[in-house]
Amino acid sequence: MNKIAPHPAATTVEPFVGRGVSRPNARRLVEGRGTYVDDVELPRMVHVAYLRSPHAHARILRIDAAAALDLPGVVAVVDGRQLAETCAPFVGTLSHLAGMRSPPQHAMAVDRACWQGEAVVAVVAQTRAEAEDALQAIQVEWEVLPAVTRMDSALEPGTPVIHPDLGSNLCFHREIDSGGVDAVFAAADVVVEETYEFGRHTGVTLEPRSVLADFNPAERRLTVHHSHQAPHMMGDLYARLMGIPEADVRVLCKDVGGSFGLKVHAYADDFATVALSVLLGRPVKFVADRLESFVTDIHAREHRVKARLALTRDGRFLGFDIADLTGVGPYSMYPRTSAVEGNQVINLCGGPYDHPHYRATLDVVFQNKVQTSQYRGVGHPVACAVTEGIVDLAAATLGIDPLELRRRNLMADDSFPRKGASGILLESLSHQRCLARLEEMVDFAALRRDQAERRARGIHRGIGIAVLIELTNPGAAFYGTGGARIASQDGATVRLDPTGIVHCASGVGEQGQGTETIFAQIVADEVGVPMDRVRVLTGDTAATPYGGGTWASRGAGIGGEAVLQASRQLRANLLEFAAVHLELPVERLRIAGGAVIDTAEGVPLMDVAELGRLAHFRPDLLPAGFQPELVVTRHYAQRDYPFIFTNGIQVSHVEVDVETGVVTLLKHWVVEDCGRVINPLLVDEQIRGAVVQGLGGVLFEECLYDENGLLRNGSMADYLVPMAGEMPDIEVAHVETPTRSSELGAKGAGEAGTAGAPAAVMNAINDALRPFAVRLTSQPITPEKILRALHPHLAD
Amino acid sequence: MTDKILVNMTVNGMVCERWIEPRLHLGDFLREELGLKGTHLGCEHGVCGACTVVVDDEIVRSCLTLAVQADGAMVETIEGKSESGALRDLQDAFLERNALQCGFCTAGLLLTADALLQAEPEADRARIRDHISGNYCRCTGYHAVVDAIETVGRQRRSGGRGHRHE
């Protein structure tokens, strides 16, 4: 019998799941040794630059590119019509969003450009600089068409229709009605009503969108290096639009420099770049520069929501009545569409609260602006700000403390599983426990005393609360049922190598959240090896199980469960193998610390590496007919609910300078229930990072357009994102309600911060300004808006 | 086309000489001419700070510095600073505190933080936040970055300057 020296911690190994271990794969990033797409250079690689429409809406009368072709380094000049021969058009609709419409979109504009920034001509050259030089030599003759810019007049009769075939600028309309809403509002003691506006903003990943397409004509195989969240989805789309078998398309996502949903979409530029590689038979690289990022990256959140809330005199919520209008650009984004954000807004308004009646309408309209689509939080920041804003208005109207009004109306922790009034299914939430945890964290009485004391001295501080729910771990309800080939299932393959290393390959990738780290923690625990014996591979469609990738906060909950199931089975296989080899009953054995342990004697019997060695090199020593299986693949799809909801509460403490309108963020608190916490170090930073993106949205970020549909602030100098100096410290606490839909119990944690922060800050500002009887409901809440509210007669 | 100009500079201790176009900025020079991909270009108009490098002991934005301006200069990038161990304490602290996510801004933040701590190891949180405000990070929300820099400042003050002068 192979007895080995006892492993130091062989019998009492502390689990890795639940510990704040740091990320083994981050060392390369702090040393500047990561591999982002722009770092990859291939033989015969050329670069593409796109000539983009300078107009929001214009017909292309003539393109004269002859002069560009003669310039140094230029390899090809291709227009939209030529490219359409290689890349089929695409339509961004989902069949379960009934009645949704969007016209076919091309990789580059054909005949007509519909937003400022749409690619019209591609120049491929030896260097990006040469390609940009050649753009200057191209003449395009335009017929400028009237642009639809305002969403509120997009459906009016006098407004031009962007796509005449559709008959109107309506992309999608939906209504939810629980019934009896008019009667309830008519009979209610109190009805409060307010309109909330949300400025368009965008993700501003620090690494711009990047794609390096490498079509090899000899074998007709396509390899795409992509800065992306959903490599399998992209492989499928490239295959279908270019007519290449999916099996011959490989998508690689190494290091991704920020994603936030912005990089989950299929951009026209991606298709154009891949089509150019197919056309030219050589690698073509496209890296958006920052200026073109602002006019081609998806925007999000251009919404105007009218909200009404009916209550009893003692503050019981009776019903919400919501009308959301959102403008989404000229085409619905393919393949996830531009209607999901609005759809989520009307699904989620009023979501944390127990109320019997609900009515909501949604109008999604086309405009000649950049396309909008899913960005971190997707509708939640809007729904949360509307809900929490009007709850605060109700509290002020009734003279009830905002925290107390919420306490009276939150869904009780023991009322789950249940339905929300909008029809959403909720598995298990912990609003009451989160509220209790929040009150341990935040001394509200002291904050109120401080507020009163300072107010007397002309200093205006405010406290804002936001309760939220967040959908995570989606099933097929999001896309699959609507006909999009976007996997809701994900898989993991784990294997033991002869050296005793356990490899794990997952369809869910890493964009810095720590996905690979939490997978390594799960593998380590479930197989029974130290974490430094685990290697994780993601971001390669040729080497990982087919899966959906990273979106809707599904990485930990869906991908992690697949890793858990695969690892458990590998451990079972290893134990069976060890039992056969050691001639002991399998029940007597367990694996911990990388060793097979005899539970009867409490001693390690052999290292798992020895099992690897035997299986690979000495199968002759194994009993006849026994085949050890050291590779296991398992899949997981969450099928119990459409989504697994999380919940949380945030509090913002601000000071508003009523002379300048400047808001100072003093502190931010978060209580979050994302189910089982796999790695608190990583989860807390997901939450903090997400909160700050929400803070950017509520205070700074907006894509400003002029009346002609031209972006006025398309640079990082003019478009403001949060800087360190303006951001507060953020305190985070957890309540853990594991989901019962998986054995891992993890729910998503990546987006709730963004969902709740805008509402908390808006409420805090309005709380600060209560003595002035003004309310700010248009985000971003800029100093100018605050001063205009305080001084309504102020001249321009 | 403008005539190329000969530049000669010392990058991470290595002398290099290249004929370059005068319009080439230092970031592109490092990445494309020298293959030093650790310097990242986030905006190329001097706002985001991702492309920060050290030129003659001063942190500069390599996207706003023409390569010809660095003629004769000593240039240090994240690669050189990593190999020398000059940033090891900061790198360790960033890892331990999870003060990075996607890592795209991290080289710039580390070099900017090091410049602060060399001049003011006693910098408090507000001062740290102020100093790194020219370095955008879209992932972390900055709290962990400030924690990590504060920790290293404390270590350096107490003589644990770690790997710098070993």
Tab-separated table of N, CA and C in Angstrom, chain A residues 109-204:
chain	number	residue	atom	x	y	z
A	109	ALA	N	-23.370	50.805	-43.456
A	109	ALA	CA	-24.545	51.429	-44.059
A	109	ALA	C	-24.625	51.140	-45.556
A	110	VAL	N	-25.825	50.797	-45.999
A	110	VAL	CA	-26.092	50.650	-47.426
A	110	VAL	C	-27.114	51.725	-47.788
A	111	ASP	N	-26.749	52.604	-48.686
A	111	ASP	CA	-27.606	53.686	-49.181
A	111	ASP	C	-27.878	54.814	-48.177
A	112	ARG	N	-27.957	54.466	-46.895
A	112	ARG	CA	-28.430	55.462	-45.944
A	112	ARG	C	-27.765	55.214	-44.593
A	113	ALA	N	-27.346	56.291	-43.950
A	113	ALA	CA	-26.834	56.183	-42.579
A	113	ALA	C	-27.897	56.689	-41.628
A	114	CYS	N	-28.078	55.974	-40.540
A	114	CYS	CA	-29.193	56.309	-39.635
A	114	CYS	C	-28.753	56.842	-38.282
A	115	TRP	N	-27.454	56.910	-38.043
A	115	TRP	CA	-27.000	57.644	-36.849
A	115	TRP	C	-25.591	58.161	-37.118
A	116	GLN	N	-25.268	59.229	-36.394
A	116	GLN	CA	-23.921	59.779	-36.487
A	116	GLN	C	-22.972	58.756	-35.882
A	117	GLY	N	-22.092	58.224	-36.706
A	117	GLY	CA	-21.177	57.199	-36.216
A	117	GLY	C	-21.343	55.880	-36.937
A	118	GLU	N	-22.438	55.714	-37.687
A	118	GLU	CA	-22.611	54.459	-38.430
A	118	GLU	C	-21.515	54.353	-39.487
A	119	ALA	N	-20.903	53.182	-39.577
A	119	ALA	CA	-19.790	52.998	-40.519
A	119	ALA	C	-20.316	52.995	-41.946
A	120	VAL	N	-19.589	53.683	-42.826
A	120	VAL	CA	-20.021	53.844	-44.213
A	120	VAL	C	-18.990	53.263	-45.181
A	121	VAL	N	-17.725	53.507	-44.900
A	121	VAL	CA	-16.650	52.970	-45.743
A	121	VAL	C	-15.569	52.421	-44.817
A	122	ALA	N	-15.007	51.272	-45.211
A	122	ALA	CA	-13.888	50.700	-44.452
A	122	ALA	C	-12.609	50.886	-45.252
A	123	VAL	N	-11.578	51.334	-44.585
A	123	VAL	CA	-10.254	51.374	-45.206
A	123	VAL	C	-9.363	50.406	-44.449
A	124	VAL	N	-8.790	49.473	-45.189
A	124	VAL	CA	-7.880	48.503	-44.587
A	124	VAL	C	-6.468	48.858	-45.037
A	125	ALA	N	-5.566	48.971	-44.077
A	125	ALA	CA	-4.196	49.376	-44.408
A	125	ALA	C	-3.211	48.667	-43.497
A	126	GLN	N	-1.944	48.868	-43.812
A	126	GLN	CA	-0.892	48.185	-43.047
A	126	GLN	C	-0.857	48.634	-41.591
A	127	THR	N	-1.159	49.899	-41.371
A	127	THR	CA	-1.227	50.386	-39.990
A	127	THR	C	-2.530	51.155	-39.808
A	128	ARG	N	-2.926	51.297	-38.567
A	128	ARG	CA	-4.135	52.066	-38.280
A	128	ARG	C	-3.932	53.517	-38.732
A	129	ALA	N	-2.749	54.040	-38.538
A	129	ALA	CA	-2.498	55.434	-38.918
A	129	ALA	C	-2.669	55.613	-40.422
A	130	GLU	N	-2.162	54.658	-41.196
A	130	GLU	CA	-2.310	54.763	-42.657
A	130	GLU	C	-3.779	54.633	-43.059
A	131	ALA	N	-4.498	53.775	-42.367
A	131	ALA	CA	-5.929	53.639	-42.664
A	131	ALA	C	-6.657	54.946	-42.367
A	132	GLU	N	-6.308	55.571	-41.251
A	132	GLU	CA	-6.956	56.850	-40.908
A	132	GLU	C	-6.554	57.948	-41.887
A	133	ASP	N	-5.293	57.933	-42.313
A	133	ASP	CA	-4.862	58.908	-43.330
A	133	ASP	C	-5.732	58.791	-44.579
A	134	ALA	N	-5.968	57.547	-44.988
A	134	ALA	CA	-6.709	57.323	-46.236
A	134	ALA	C	-8.174	57.746	-46.113
A	135	LEU	N	-8.721	57.685	-44.885
A	135	LEU	CA	-10.111	58.137	-44.704
A	135	LEU	C	-10.276	59.579	-45.174
A	136	GLN	N	-9.208	60.360	-44.982
A	136	GLN	CA	-9.269	61.785	-45.340
A	136	GLN	C	-9.432	61.980	-46.843
A	137	ALA	N	-9.039	60.971	-47.622
A	137	ALA	CA	-9.059	61.106	-49.082
A	137	ALA	C	-10.376	60.606	-49.689
A	138	ILE	N	-11.294	60.159	-48.834
A	138	ILE	CA	-12.566	59.642	-49.351
A	138	ILE	C	-13.620	60.754	-49.330
A	139	GLN	N	-14.303	60.901	-50.451
A	139	GLN	CA	-15.378	61.891	-50.543
A	139	GLN	C	-16.727	61.165	-50.542
A	140	VAL	N	-17.607	61.594	-49.659
A	140	VAL	CA	-18.964	61.047	-49.679
A	140	VAL	C	-19.925	62.210	-49.921
A	141	GLU	N	-20.782	62.010	-50.894
A	141	GLU	CA	-21.794	63.026	-51.151
A	141	GLU	C	-23.059	62.605	-50.413
A	142	TRP	N	-23.537	63.474	-49.547
A	142	TRP	CA	-24.675	63.142	-48.683
A	142	TRP	C	-25.912	63.949	-49.050
A	143	GLU	N	-27.055	63.347	-48.863
A	143	GLU	CA	-28.295	64.124	-48.828
A	143	GLU	C	-28.802	64.023	-47.392
A	144	VAL	N	-28.690	65.129	-46.688
A	144	VAL	CA	-29.051	65.093	-45.272
A	144	VAL	C	-30.562	64.968	-45.129
A	145	LEU	N	-30.998	64.016	-44.310
A	145	LEU	CA	-32.418	63.771	-44.079
A	145	LEU	C	-32.792	64.280	-42.692
A	146	PRO	N	-34.074	64.583	-42.488
A	146	PRO	CA	-34.461	65.036	-41.142
A	146	PRO	C	-34.201	63.941	-40.111
A	147	ALA	N	-33.694	64.361	-38.964
A	147	ALA	CA	-33.342	63.392	-37.919
A	147	ALA	C	-34.406	63.388	-36.828
A	148	VAL	N	-34.730	62.197	-36.371
A	148	VAL	CA	-35.634	62.051	-35.222
A	148	VAL	C	-34.749	61.958	-33.987
A	149	THR	N	-34.821	62.936	-33.127
A	149	THR	CA	-33.929	62.932	-31.967
A	149	THR	C	-34.699	62.814	-30.656
A	150	ARG	N	-35.856	63.445	-30.601
A	150	ARG	CA	-36.585	63.468	-29.327
A	150	ARG	C	-37.507	62.260	-29.236
A	151	MET	N	-37.437	61.557	-28.127
A	151	MET	CA	-38.292	60.375	-28.020
A	151	MET	C	-39.745	60.765	-27.758
A	152	ASP	N	-39.943	61.918	-27.101
A	152	ASP	CA	-41.326	62.251	-26.733
A	152	ASP	C	-42.172	62.667	-27.933
A	153	SER	N	-41.508	63.047	-29.038
A	153	SER	CA	-42.317	63.371	-30.216
A	153	SER	C	-42.144	62.328	-31.322
A	154	ALA	N	-41.437	61.253	-31.022
A	154	ALA	CA	-41.113	60.259	-32.064
A	154	ALA	C	-42.372	59.632	-32.662
A	155	LEU	N	-43.432	59.533	-31.867
A	155	LEU	CA	-44.642	58.868	-32.359
A	155	LEU	C	-45.695	59.863	-32.860
A	156	GLU	N	-45.369	61.154	-32.804
A	156	GLU	CA	-46.363	62.146	-33.247
A	156	GLU	C	-46.466	62.168	-34.768
A	157	PRO	N	-47.664	62.516	-35.265
A	157	PRO	CA	-47.913	62.440	-36.711
A	157	PRO	C	-46.933	63.269	-37.554
A	158	GLY	N	-46.521	64.425	-37.089
A	158	GLY	CA	-45.650	65.271	-37.905
A	158	GLY	C	-44.199	64.825	-37.954
A	159	THR	N	-43.842	63.849	-37.143
A	159	THR	CA	-42.437	63.431	-37.061
A	159	THR	C	-42.103	62.483	-38.209
A	160	PRO	N	-40.972	62.697	-38.874
A	160	PRO	CA	-40.600	61.778	-39.947
A	160	PRO	C	-40.482	60.348	-39.421
A	161	VAL	N	-40.824	59.392	-40.265
A	161	VAL	CA	-40.704	57.983	-39.898
A	161	VAL	C	-39.359	57.477	-40.428
A	162	ILE	N	-38.515	56.993	-39.529
A	162	ILE	CA	-37.144	56.620	-39.922
A	162	ILE	C	-37.157	55.452	-40.899
A	163	HIS	N	-37.992	54.476	-40.617
A	163	HIS	CA	-38.087	53.310	-41.500
A	163	HIS	C	-39.511	53.270	-42.064
A	164	PRO	N	-39.713	53.879	-43.258
A	164	PRO	CA	-41.082	53.990	-43.790
A	164	PRO	C	-41.810	52.649	-43.878
A	165	ASP	N	-41.087	51.572	-44.112
A	165	ASP	CA	-41.747	50.266	-44.212
A	165	ASP	C	-42.474	49.880	-42.923
A	166	LEU	N	-42.007	50.395	-41.795
A	166	LEU	CA	-42.633	50.044	-40.521
A	166	LEU	C	-43.853	50.908	-40.232
A	167	GLY	N	-43.996	52.004	-40.935
A	167	GLY	CA	-45.183	52.840	-40.772
A	167	GLY	C	-45.140	53.817	-39.613
A	168	SER	N	-44.295	53.550	-38.618
A	168	SER	CA	-44.161	54.491	-37.497
A	168	SER	C	-42.797	54.262	-36.848
A	169	ASN	N	-42.498	55.098	-35.873
A	169	ASN	CA	-41.218	54.947	-35.160
A	169	ASN	C	-41.339	54.070	-33.922
A	170	LEU	N	-42.411	53.300	-33.858
A	170	LEU	CA	-42.593	52.429	-32.698
A	170	LEU	C	-41.837	51.111	-32.903
A	171	CYS	N	-40.999	50.801	-31.946
A	171	CYS	CA	-40.245	49.532	-31.980
A	171	CYS	C	-40.988	48.449	-31.200
A	172	PHE	N	-41.510	48.820	-30.029
A	172	PHE	CA	-42.138	47.821	-29.162
A	172	PHE	C	-43.089	48.513	-28.203
A	173	HIS	N	-44.212	47.870	-27.966
A	173	HIS	CA	-45.172	48.374	-26.992
A	173	HIS	C	-45.642	47.208	-26.133
A	174	ARG	N	-45.748	47.447	-24.852
A	174	ARG	CA	-46.237	46.375	-23.985
A	174	ARG	C	-47.041	46.980	-22.844
A	175	GLU	N	-48.029	46.240	-22.402
A	175	GLU	CA	-48.823	46.674	-21.254
A	175	GLU	C	-48.920	45.537	-20.248
A	176	ILE	N	-48.859	45.907	-18.997
A	176	ILE	CA	-49.138	44.955	-17.911
A	176	ILE	C	-50.311	45.540	-17.136
A	177	ASP	N	-51.292	44.756	-16.818
A	177	ASP	CA	-52.433	45.281	-16.055
A	177	ASP	C	-52.992	44.191	-15.150
A	178	SER	N	-52.847	44.425	-13.855
A	178	SER	CA	-53.372	43.438	-12.906
A	178	SER	C	-54.888	43.573	-12.768
A	179	GLY	N	-55.444	44.668	-13.335
A	179	GLY	CA	-56.892	44.890	-13.277
A	179	GLY	C	-57.290	45.779	-12.112
A	180	GLY	N	-58.340	46.533	-12.322
A	180	GLY	CA	-58.917	47.335	-11.241
A	180	GLY	C	-58.110	48.546	-10.823
A	181	VAL	N	-57.114	48.931	-11.609
A	181	VAL	CA	-56.209	49.990	-11.172
A	181	VAL	C	-56.913	51.343	-11.094
A	182	ASP	N	-57.722	51.649	-12.095
A	182	ASP	CA	-58.398	52.957	-12.077
A	182	ASP	C	-59.278	53.094	-10.836
A	183	ALA	N	-60.005	52.036	-10.515
A	183	ALA	CA	-60.897	52.083	-9.349
A	183	ALA	C	-60.101	52.259	-8.061
A	184	VAL	N	-58.982	51.560	-7.972
A	184	VAL	CA	-58.158	51.658	-6.764
A	184	VAL	C	-57.608	53.075	-6.597
A	185	PHE	N	-57.140	53.648	-7.682
A	185	PHE	CA	-56.601	55.007	-7.591
A	185	PHE	C	-57.709	56.008	-7.272
A	186	ALA	N	-58.901	55.780	-7.838
A	186	ALA	CA	-60.003	56.710	-7.594
A	186	ALA	C	-60.431	56.683	-6.127
A	187	ALA	N	-60.335	55.509	-5.521
A	187	ALA	CA	-60.825	55.363	-4.147
A	187	ALA	C	-59.741	55.566	-3.092
A	188	ALA	N	-58.485	55.678	-3.524
A	188	ALA	CA	-57.371	55.721	-2.563
A	188	ALA	C	-57.398	56.990	-1.723
A	189	ASP	N	-56.921	56.883	-0.480
A	189	ASP	CA	-56.809	58.074	0.380
A	189	ASP	C	-55.835	59.072	-0.238
A	190	VAL	N	-54.745	58.553	-0.715
A	190	VAL	CA	-53.661	59.414	-1.206
A	190	VAL	C	-53.140	58.856	-2.525
A	191	VAL	N	-52.925	59.736	-3.482
A	191	VAL	CA	-52.232	59.356	-4.722
A	191	VAL	C	-51.092	60.341	-4.926
A	192	VAL	N	-49.902	59.817	-5.102
A	192	VAL	CA	-48.769	60.689	-5.434
A	192	VAL	C	-48.349	60.387	-6.871
A	193	GLU	N	-47.807	61.374	-7.520
A	193	GLU	CA	-47.534	61.266	-8.944
A	193	GLU	C	-46.276	62.069	-9.258
A	194	GLU	N	-45.410	61.514	-10.065
A	194	GLU	CA	-44.188	62.238	-10.422
A	194	GLU	C	-43.621	61.658	-11.720
A	195	THR	N	-42.859	62.464	-12.438
A	195	THR	CA	-42.215	61.985	-13.665
A	195	THR	C	-40.707	61.988	-13.466
A	196	TYR	N	-40.098	60.915	-13.885
A	196	TYR	CA	-38.653	60.750	-13.705
A	196	TYR	C	-37.979	60.651	-15.069
A	197	GLU	N	-36.867	61.339	-15.196
A	197	GLU	CA	-36.147	61.306	-16.473
A	197	GLU	C	-34.736	60.758	-16.255
A	198	PHE	N	-34.285	60.033	-17.246
A	198	PHE	CA	-32.971	59.384	-17.151
A	198	PHE	C	-32.191	59.697	-18.416
A	199	GLY	N	-31.024	60.295	-18.238
A	199	GLY	CA	-30.215	60.658	-19.403
A	199	GLY	C	-29.555	59.430	-20.002
A	200	ARG	N	-29.374	59.486	-21.300
A	200	ARG	CA	-28.604	58.450	-21.981
A	200	ARG	C	-27.211	58.406	-21.405
A	201	HIS	N	-26.745	57.254	-21.038
A	201	HIS	CA	-25.313	57.183	-20.790
A	201	HIS	C	-24.734	55.918	-21.370
A	202	THR	N	-23.451	55.733	-21.202
A	202	THR	CA	-22.784	54.611	-21.864
A	202	THR	C	-21.729	54.016	-20.942
A	203	GLY	N	-21.218	52.870	-21.335
A	203	GLY	CA	-20.431	52.066	-20.404
A	203	GLY	C	-19.001	52.532	-20.181
A	204	VAL	N	-18.388	53.108	-21.212
A	204	VAL	CA	-17.008	53.595	-21.134
A	204	VAL	C	-16.083	52.549	-20.518
